[in-house]
PDB file of C-alpha atoms in Angstrom:
ATOM      1  CA  UNK A  19      -3.041  15.745  -2.168  1.00 86.00           C
ATOM      2  CA  UNK A  20      -1.392  12.455  -1.536  1.00 84.00           C
ATOM      3  CA  UNK A  21      -3.931  11.762   1.406  1.00 90.00           C
ATOM      4  CA  UNK A  22      -6.872  12.710  -0.885  1.00 91.00           C
ATOM      5  CA  UNK A  23      -5.766  10.334  -3.596  1.00 90.00           C
ATOM      6  CA  UNK A  24      -5.571   7.508  -1.174  1.00 90.00           C
ATOM      7  CA  UNK A  25      -8.881   8.310   0.412  1.00 92.00           C
ATOM      8  CA  UNK A  26     -10.432   8.405  -2.994  1.00 91.00           C
ATOM      9  CA  UNK A  27      -8.746   4.884  -3.812  1.00 87.00           C
ATOM     10  CA  UNK A  28     -10.334   3.431  -0.782  1.00 88.00           C
ATOM     11  CA  UNK A  29     -13.845   3.647  -2.410  1.00 83.00           C
ATOM     12  CA  UNK A  30     -13.259   0.785  -4.899  1.00 80.00           C
ATOM     13  CA  UNK A  31     -12.379  -1.483  -1.901  1.00 81.00           C
ATOM     14  CA  UNK A  32     -15.263  -0.318   0.208  1.00 85.00           C
ATOM     15  CA  UNK A  33     -17.565  -1.554  -2.502  1.00 80.00           C
ATOM     16  CA  UNK A  34     -16.592  -5.074  -1.688  1.00 77.00           C
ATOM     17  CA  UNK A  35     -18.744  -4.682   1.498  1.00 83.00           C
ATOM     18  CA  UNK A  36     -21.297  -2.131   0.560  1.00 82.00           C
ATOM     19  CA  UNK A  37     -22.590  -0.648  -2.884  1.00 83.00           C
ATOM     20  CA  UNK A  38     -21.391   2.935  -3.276  1.00 81.00           C
ATOM     21  CA  UNK A  39     -22.379   5.380  -6.063  1.00 82.00           C
ATOM     22  CA  UNK A  40     -20.154   8.215  -7.167  1.00 82.00           C
ATOM     23  CA  UNK A  41     -21.429  10.470  -4.360  1.00 87.00           C
ATOM     24  CA  UNK A  42     -21.142   7.711  -1.792  1.00 87.00           C
ATOM     25  CA  UNK A  43     -17.491   7.171  -2.692  1.00 87.00           C
ATOM     26  CA  UNK A  44     -16.722  10.808  -2.285  1.00 90.00           C
ATOM     27  CA  UNK A  45     -18.420  10.859   1.007  1.00 92.00           C
ATOM     28  CA  UNK A  46     -16.574   7.853   2.202  1.00 91.00           C
ATOM     29  CA  UNK A  47     -13.247   9.508   1.269  1.00 92.00           C
ATOM     30  CA  UNK A  48     -14.135  12.571   3.055  1.00 94.00           C
ATOM     31  CA  UNK A  49     -15.198  10.670   6.189  1.00 94.00           C
ATOM     32  CA  UNK A  50     -11.941   8.749   6.175  1.00 94.00           C
ATOM     33  CA  UNK A  51      -9.796  11.915   6.044  1.00 95.00           C
ATOM     34  CA  UNK A  52     -11.959  13.340   8.826  1.00 96.00           C
ATOM     35  CA  UNK A  53     -11.290  10.219  11.069  1.00 95.00           C
ATOM     36  CA  UNK A  54      -7.566  10.414  10.518  1.00 95.00           C
ATOM     37  CA  UNK A  55      -7.655  14.193  11.201  1.00 94.00           C
ATOM     38  CA  UNK A  56      -9.626  13.645  14.461  1.00 95.00           C
ATOM     39  CA  UNK A  57      -7.149  10.975  15.550  1.00 94.00           C
ATOM     40  CA  UNK A  58      -4.131  13.343  15.072  1.00 93.00           C
ATOM     41  CA  UNK A  59      -5.646  16.337  16.490  1.00 93.00           C
ATOM     42  CA  UNK A  60      -6.501  14.554  19.662  1.00 93.00           C
ATOM     43  CA  UNK A  61      -2.995  13.075  20.308  1.00 89.00           C
ATOM     44  CA  UNK A  62       0.207  12.717  18.406  1.00 86.00           C
ATOM     45  CA  UNK A  63       1.204   9.756  20.665  1.00 89.00           C
ATOM     46  CA  UNK A  64      -2.167   8.174  19.967  1.00 91.00           C
ATOM     47  CA  UNK A  65      -1.886   8.513  16.232  1.00 91.00           C
ATOM     48  CA  UNK A  66       1.729   6.999  16.451  1.00 90.00           C
ATOM     49  CA  UNK A  67       0.142   3.997  18.265  1.00 94.00           C
ATOM     50  CA  UNK A  68      -2.494   3.670  15.537  1.00 93.00           C
ATOM     51  CA  UNK A  69       0.265   3.770  12.972  1.00 92.00           C
ATOM     52  CA  UNK A  70       2.278   0.975  14.618  1.00 92.00           C
ATOM     53  CA  UNK A  71      -0.813  -1.283  14.873  1.00 93.00           C
ATOM     54  CA  UNK A  72      -2.150  -0.541  11.298  1.00 91.00           C
ATOM     55  CA  UNK A  73       1.300  -1.258   9.856  1.00 90.00           C
ATOM     56  CA  UNK A  74       1.534  -4.526  11.704  1.00 92.00           C
ATOM     57  CA  UNK A  75      -1.756  -5.606  10.444  1.00 91.00           C
ATOM     58  CA  UNK A  76      -1.175  -4.723   6.726  1.00 87.00           C
ATOM     59  CA  UNK A  77       2.257  -6.378   6.695  1.00 91.00           C
ATOM     60  CA  UNK A  78       1.068  -9.490   8.309  1.00 91.00           C
ATOM     61  CA  UNK A  79      -1.896  -9.639   5.908  1.00 88.00           C
ATOM     62  CA  UNK A  80       0.476  -9.303   2.923  1.00 88.00           C
ATOM     63  CA  UNK A  81       2.823 -12.071   4.151  1.00 92.00           C
ATOM     64  CA  UNK A  82      -0.046 -14.663   4.903  1.00 90.00           C
ATOM     65  CA  UNK A  83      -1.870 -13.700   1.576  1.00 88.00           C
ATOM     66  CA  UNK A  84       1.425 -14.359  -0.382  1.00 91.00           C
ATOM     67  CA  UNK A  85       2.076 -17.574   1.338  1.00 92.00           C
ATOM     68  CA  UNK A  86      -1.433 -18.860   0.616  1.00 89.00           C
ATOM     69  CA  UNK A  87      -1.320 -17.682  -3.026  1.00 89.00           C
ATOM     70  CA  UNK A  88       1.940 -19.401  -3.734  1.00 90.00           C
ATOM     71  CA  UNK A  89       1.041 -22.581  -1.879  1.00 89.00           C
ATOM     72  CA  UNK A  90      -2.307 -23.009  -3.604  1.00 85.00           C
ATOM     73  CA  UNK A  91      -1.481 -21.593  -6.953  1.00 79.00           C
ATOM     74  CA  UNK A  92      -2.917 -23.027 -10.141  1.00 72.00           C
ATOM     75  CA  UNK A  93      -1.184 -23.914 -13.413  1.00 67.00           C
ATOM     76  CA  UNK A  94      -1.208 -20.973 -15.820  1.00 58.00           C
ATOM     77  CA  UNK A  95      -4.099 -21.087 -18.371  1.00 57.00           C
ATOM     78  CA  UNK A  96      -3.404 -22.115 -21.930  1.00 54.00           C
ATOM     79  CA  UNK A  97      -2.633 -19.197 -24.213  1.00 54.00           C
ATOM     80  CA  UNK A  98      -1.606 -16.826 -21.265  1.00 60.00           C
ATOM     81  CA  UNK A  99       0.754 -14.082 -22.048  1.00 63.00           C
ATOM     82  CA  UNK A 100       4.354 -15.102 -21.585  1.00 68.00           C
ATOM     83  CA  UNK A 101       6.230 -13.895 -18.502  1.00 68.00           C
ATOM     84  CA  UNK A 102       9.121 -12.346 -20.530  1.00 77.00           C
ATOM     85  CA  UNK A 103       8.410 -10.501 -23.883  1.00 78.00           C
ATOM     86  CA  UNK A 104       9.751 -11.901 -27.215  1.00 80.00           C
ATOM     87  CA  UNK A 105      11.029  -8.401 -28.219  1.00 83.00           C
ATOM     88  CA  UNK A 106      11.310  -4.922 -26.863  1.00 84.00           C
ATOM     89  CA  UNK A 107       9.152  -2.635 -28.958  1.00 87.00           C
ATOM     90  CA  UNK A 108       8.341   1.055 -28.622  1.00 89.00           C
ATOM     91  CA  UNK A 109       4.962   0.323 -27.202  1.00 88.00           C
ATOM     92  CA  UNK A 110       6.389  -2.077 -24.573  1.00 86.00           C
ATOM     93  CA  UNK A 111       8.908   0.506 -23.466  1.00 88.00           C
ATOM     94  CA  UNK A 112       6.114   3.112 -23.295  1.00 89.00           C
ATOM     95  CA  UNK A 113       3.993   0.566 -21.126  1.00 86.00           C
ATOM     96  CA  UNK A 114       6.977   0.064 -18.971  1.00 88.00           C
ATOM     97  CA  UNK A 115       7.281   3.751 -18.348  1.00 89.00           C
ATOM     98  CA  UNK A 116       3.594   3.919 -17.579  1.00 87.00           C
ATOM     99  CA  UNK A 117       3.937   1.048 -15.273  1.00 84.00           C
ATOM    100  CA  UNK A 118       6.680   2.863 -13.324  1.00 88.00           C
ATOM    101  CA  UNK A 119       4.232   5.515 -12.206  1.00 86.00           C
ATOM    102  CA  UNK A 120       2.597   2.740 -10.121  1.00 79.00           C
ATOM    103  CA  UNK A 121       5.950   1.539  -8.798  1.00 83.00           C
ATOM    104  CA  UNK A 122       7.122   4.945  -7.907  1.00 83.00           C
ATOM    105  CA  UNK A 123       3.872   5.622  -6.124  1.00 76.00           C
ATOM    106  CA  UNK A 124       4.232   2.441  -4.106  1.00 76.00           C
ATOM    107  CA  UNK A 125       7.694   3.480  -2.900  1.00 79.00           C
ATOM    108  CA  UNK A 126       6.804   7.165  -2.591  1.00 77.00           C
ATOM    109  CA  UNK A 127       6.717   8.363   1.033  1.00 75.00           C
ATOM    110  CA  UNK A 128      10.131   7.258   2.415  1.00 76.00           C
ATOM    111  CA  UNK A 129      11.167  10.928   2.693  1.00 80.00           C
ATOM    112  CA  UNK A 130       8.266  11.655   5.226  1.00 82.00           C
ATOM    113  CA  UNK A 131      10.208   9.989   8.055  1.00 81.00           C
ATOM    114  CA  UNK A 132      12.937  12.846   7.664  1.00 82.00           C
ATOM    115  CA  UNK A 133      10.377  15.464   8.660  1.00 86.00           C
ATOM    116  CA  UNK A 134      10.614  14.292  12.359  1.00 81.00           C
ATOM    117  CA  UNK A 135      14.352  14.170  12.426  1.00 81.00           C
ATOM    118  CA  UNK A 136      14.596  17.163  14.660  1.00 80.00           C
ATOM    119  CA  UNK A 137      12.578  15.543  17.349  1.00 82.00           C
ATOM    120  CA  UNK A 138      14.324  12.089  17.119  1.00 81.00           C
ATOM    121  CA  UNK A 139      17.256  10.931  19.441  1.00 85.00           C
ATOM    122  CA  UNK A 140      20.555  10.532  17.411  1.00 88.00           C
ATOM    123  CA  UNK A 141      19.011  10.865  13.988  1.00 86.00           C
ATOM    124  CA  UNK A 142      22.385  10.678  12.232  1.00 87.00           C
ATOM    125  CA  UNK A 143      22.586   7.060  13.217  1.00 89.00           C
ATOM    126  CA  UNK A 144      19.003   5.790  13.391  1.00 87.00           C
ATOM    127  CA  UNK A 145      17.578   7.388  10.288  1.00 86.00           C
ATOM    128  CA  UNK A 146      19.975   5.956   7.638  1.00 87.00           C
ATOM    129  CA  UNK A 147      19.474   2.589   9.268  1.00 89.00           C
ATOM    130  CA  UNK A 148      15.662   2.905   9.464  1.00 85.00           C
ATOM    131  CA  UNK A 149      15.525   3.959   5.742  1.00 86.00           C
ATOM    132  CA  UNK A 150      17.799   1.208   4.437  1.00 89.00           C
ATOM    133  CA  UNK A 151      16.163  -1.552   6.541  1.00 91.00           C
ATOM    134  CA  UNK A 152      12.615  -0.322   5.881  1.00 87.00           C
ATOM    135  CA  UNK A 153      13.027   0.132   2.162  1.00 87.00           C
ATOM    136  CA  UNK A 154      14.707  -3.351   1.872  1.00 91.00           C
ATOM    137  CA  UNK A 155      11.959  -4.856   3.837  1.00 92.00           C
ATOM    138  CA  UNK A 156       9.312  -3.232   1.563  1.00 89.00           C
ATOM    139  CA  UNK A 157      11.105  -4.483  -1.653  1.00 91.00           C
ATOM    140  CA  UNK A 158      10.981  -8.060  -0.238  1.00 94.00           C
ATOM    141  CA  UNK A 159       7.266  -7.798   0.767  1.00 92.00           C
ATOM    142  CA  UNK A 160       6.289  -6.335  -2.502  1.00 89.00           C
ATOM    143  CA  UNK A 161       8.172  -8.838  -4.644  1.00 92.00           C
ATOM    144  CA  UNK A 162       6.719 -11.640  -2.427  1.00 93.00           C
ATOM    145  CA  UNK A 163       3.128 -10.312  -2.853  1.00 92.00           C
ATOM    146  CA  UNK A 164       3.491  -9.854  -6.703  1.00 91.00           C
ATOM    147  CA  UNK A 165       4.861 -13.390  -6.957  1.00 92.00           C
ATOM    148  CA  UNK A 166       1.602 -14.511  -5.296  1.00 92.00           C
ATOM    149  CA  UNK A 167      -0.534 -12.442  -7.577  1.00 91.00           C
ATOM    150  CA  UNK A 168       1.032 -13.807 -10.720  1.00 90.00           C
ATOM    151  CA  UNK A 169       0.763 -17.316  -9.372  1.00 88.00           C
ATOM    152  CA  UNK A 170      -3.034 -16.723  -8.666  1.00 88.00           C
ATOM    153  CA  UNK A 171      -4.245 -14.810 -11.764  1.00 87.00           C
ATOM    154  CA  UNK A 172      -1.365 -15.221 -14.356  1.00 85.00           C
ATOM    155  CA  UNK A 173      -0.019 -12.258 -16.247  1.00 83.00           C
ATOM    156  CA  UNK A 174      -3.281 -11.523 -18.218  1.00 83.00           C
ATOM    157  CA  UNK A 175      -5.292 -11.655 -14.954  1.00 85.00           C
ATOM    158  CA  UNK A 176      -2.867  -9.236 -13.092  1.00 86.00           C
ATOM    159  CA  UNK A 177      -2.905  -6.840 -16.248  1.00 83.00           C
ATOM    160  CA  UNK A 178      -6.659  -6.711 -16.388  1.00 85.00           C
ATOM    161  CA  UNK A 179      -7.389  -6.433 -12.616  1.00 84.00           C
ATOM    162  CA  UNK A 180      -8.335  -3.180 -10.662  1.00 78.00           C
ATOM    163  CA  UNK A 181      -8.164  -4.878  -7.367  1.00 77.00           C
ATOM    164  CA  UNK A 182      -5.455  -7.393  -7.819  1.00 84.00           C
ATOM    165  CA  UNK A 183      -5.025  -8.612  -4.332  1.00 82.00           C
ATOM    166  CA  UNK A 184      -8.682  -9.327  -3.681  1.00 78.00           C
ATOM    167  CA  UNK A 185      -9.256 -10.875  -7.035  1.00 83.00           C
ATOM    168  CA  UNK A 186      -6.210 -13.071  -6.581  1.00 87.00           C
ATOM    169  CA  UNK A 187      -7.306 -14.313  -3.140  1.00 84.00           C
ATOM    170  CA  UNK A 188     -10.962 -14.744  -4.476  1.00 82.00           C
ATOM    171  CA  UNK A 189      -9.716 -16.930  -7.476  1.00 84.00           C
ATOM    172  CA  UNK A 190      -7.661 -19.276  -5.113  1.00 85.00           C
ATOM    173  CA  UNK A 191      -9.549 -19.345  -1.859  1.00 82.00           C
ATOM    174  CA  UNK A 192     -13.068 -18.007  -2.577  1.00 79.00           C
ATOM    175  CA  UNK A 193     -15.007 -14.665  -2.422  1.00 73.00           C
ATOM    176  CA  UNK A 194     -15.256 -14.590   1.289  1.00 73.00           C
ATOM    177  CA  UNK A 195     -11.510 -14.549   1.634  1.00 76.00           C
ATOM    178  CA  UNK A 196     -11.297 -11.720  -0.977  1.00 70.00           C
ATOM    179  CA  UNK A 197     -13.418  -9.620   1.402  1.00 78.00           C
ATOM    180  CA  UNK A 198     -10.724 -10.051   4.133  1.00 82.00           C
ATOM    181  CA  UNK A 199      -7.919  -8.845   1.810  1.00 78.00           C
ATOM    182  CA  UNK A 200     -10.056  -5.926   0.896  1.00 79.00           C
ATOM    183  CA  UNK A 201     -10.357  -5.148   4.498  1.00 86.00           C
ATOM    184  CA  UNK A 202      -6.534  -5.512   4.820  1.00 85.00           C
ATOM    185  CA  UNK A 203      -6.039  -3.039   1.963  1.00 84.00           C
ATOM    186  CA  UNK A 204      -8.437  -0.553   3.593  1.00 89.00           C
ATOM    187  CA  UNK A 205      -6.395  -0.772   6.798  1.00 91.00           C
ATOM    188  CA  UNK A 206      -3.297  -0.235   4.598  1.00 88.00           C
ATOM    189  CA  UNK A 207      -4.768   2.891   2.964  1.00 91.00           C
ATOM    190  CA  UNK A 208      -5.891   4.183   6.408  1.00 93.00           C
ATOM    191  CA  UNK A 209      -2.318   3.498   7.654  1.00 92.00           C
ATOM    192  CA  UNK A 210      -0.747   5.439   4.700  1.00 90.00           C
ATOM    193  CA  UNK A 211      -3.052   8.391   5.283  1.00 93.00           C
ATOM    194  CA  UNK A 212      -2.218   8.385   8.986  1.00 93.00           C
ATOM    195  CA  UNK A 213       1.383   8.316   8.176  1.00 90.00           C
ATOM    196  CA  UNK A 214       1.208  11.368   5.997  1.00 90.00           C
ATOM    197  CA  UNK A 215      -0.955  13.162   8.463  1.00 91.00           C
ATOM    198  CA  UNK A 216       1.477  12.336  11.370  1.00 90.00           C
ATOM    199  CA  UNK A 217       4.706  13.260   9.611  1.00 88.00           C
ATOM    200  CA  UNK A 218       4.149  16.138   7.248  1.00 88.00           C
ATOM    201  CA  UNK A 219       3.073  18.620   9.894  1.00 87.00           C
ATOM    202  CA  UNK A 220       6.305  18.136  11.738  1.00 85.00           C
ATOM    203  CA  UNK A 221       7.750  20.556   9.210  1.00 86.00           C
ATOM    204  CA  UNK A 222       5.322  23.252  10.191  1.00 86.00           C
ATOM    205  CA  UNK A 223       5.974  22.359  13.849  1.00 84.00           C
ATOM    206  CA  UNK A 224       9.558  22.822  13.535  1.00 82.00           C
ATOM    207  CA  UNK A 225       9.322  26.086  11.549  1.00 85.00           C
TER     208      UNK A 225
END
């Protein structure tokens, strides 16, 4: 289910390169899942190598993008929504709860690494370190990226965007660069699907 959700989400970014109708987006999602499945069926070691490379690409792209957005940021437009609310109302708290769904989705998946603990060397030592260091690094990368989005689009622009990274880079650098970010996000989605596919079956393997 998680892999399918990610595959469907890739459709909106693919449209940065080719126009896709509703059927085209579904076919693209199925094709992405089939490619990941083929990689993992062929070789677990090969899929692990793919995971390492795709992770390096997406982290590097996020860091470079954030640096560019913060370095070339524009003044906030007049009348933009304030960064901090004047008062906490029930509707605001409800919106914060809704926003937490996206936050939890962004961090969801840390538990998948534990599925391969039975095949790891000295997991009692390496897994706590990996989870703490990995989660801390992810927090820093996400906060850095979001600071860049806000610098480029302002609060209103971020709130109204469905493809915030691509639109932020497009607003600062130009539409050509937005396609590069869309490509990096597609790599990120591919990496996430591959990560799910390589880790979850380890439970069945152990059983």
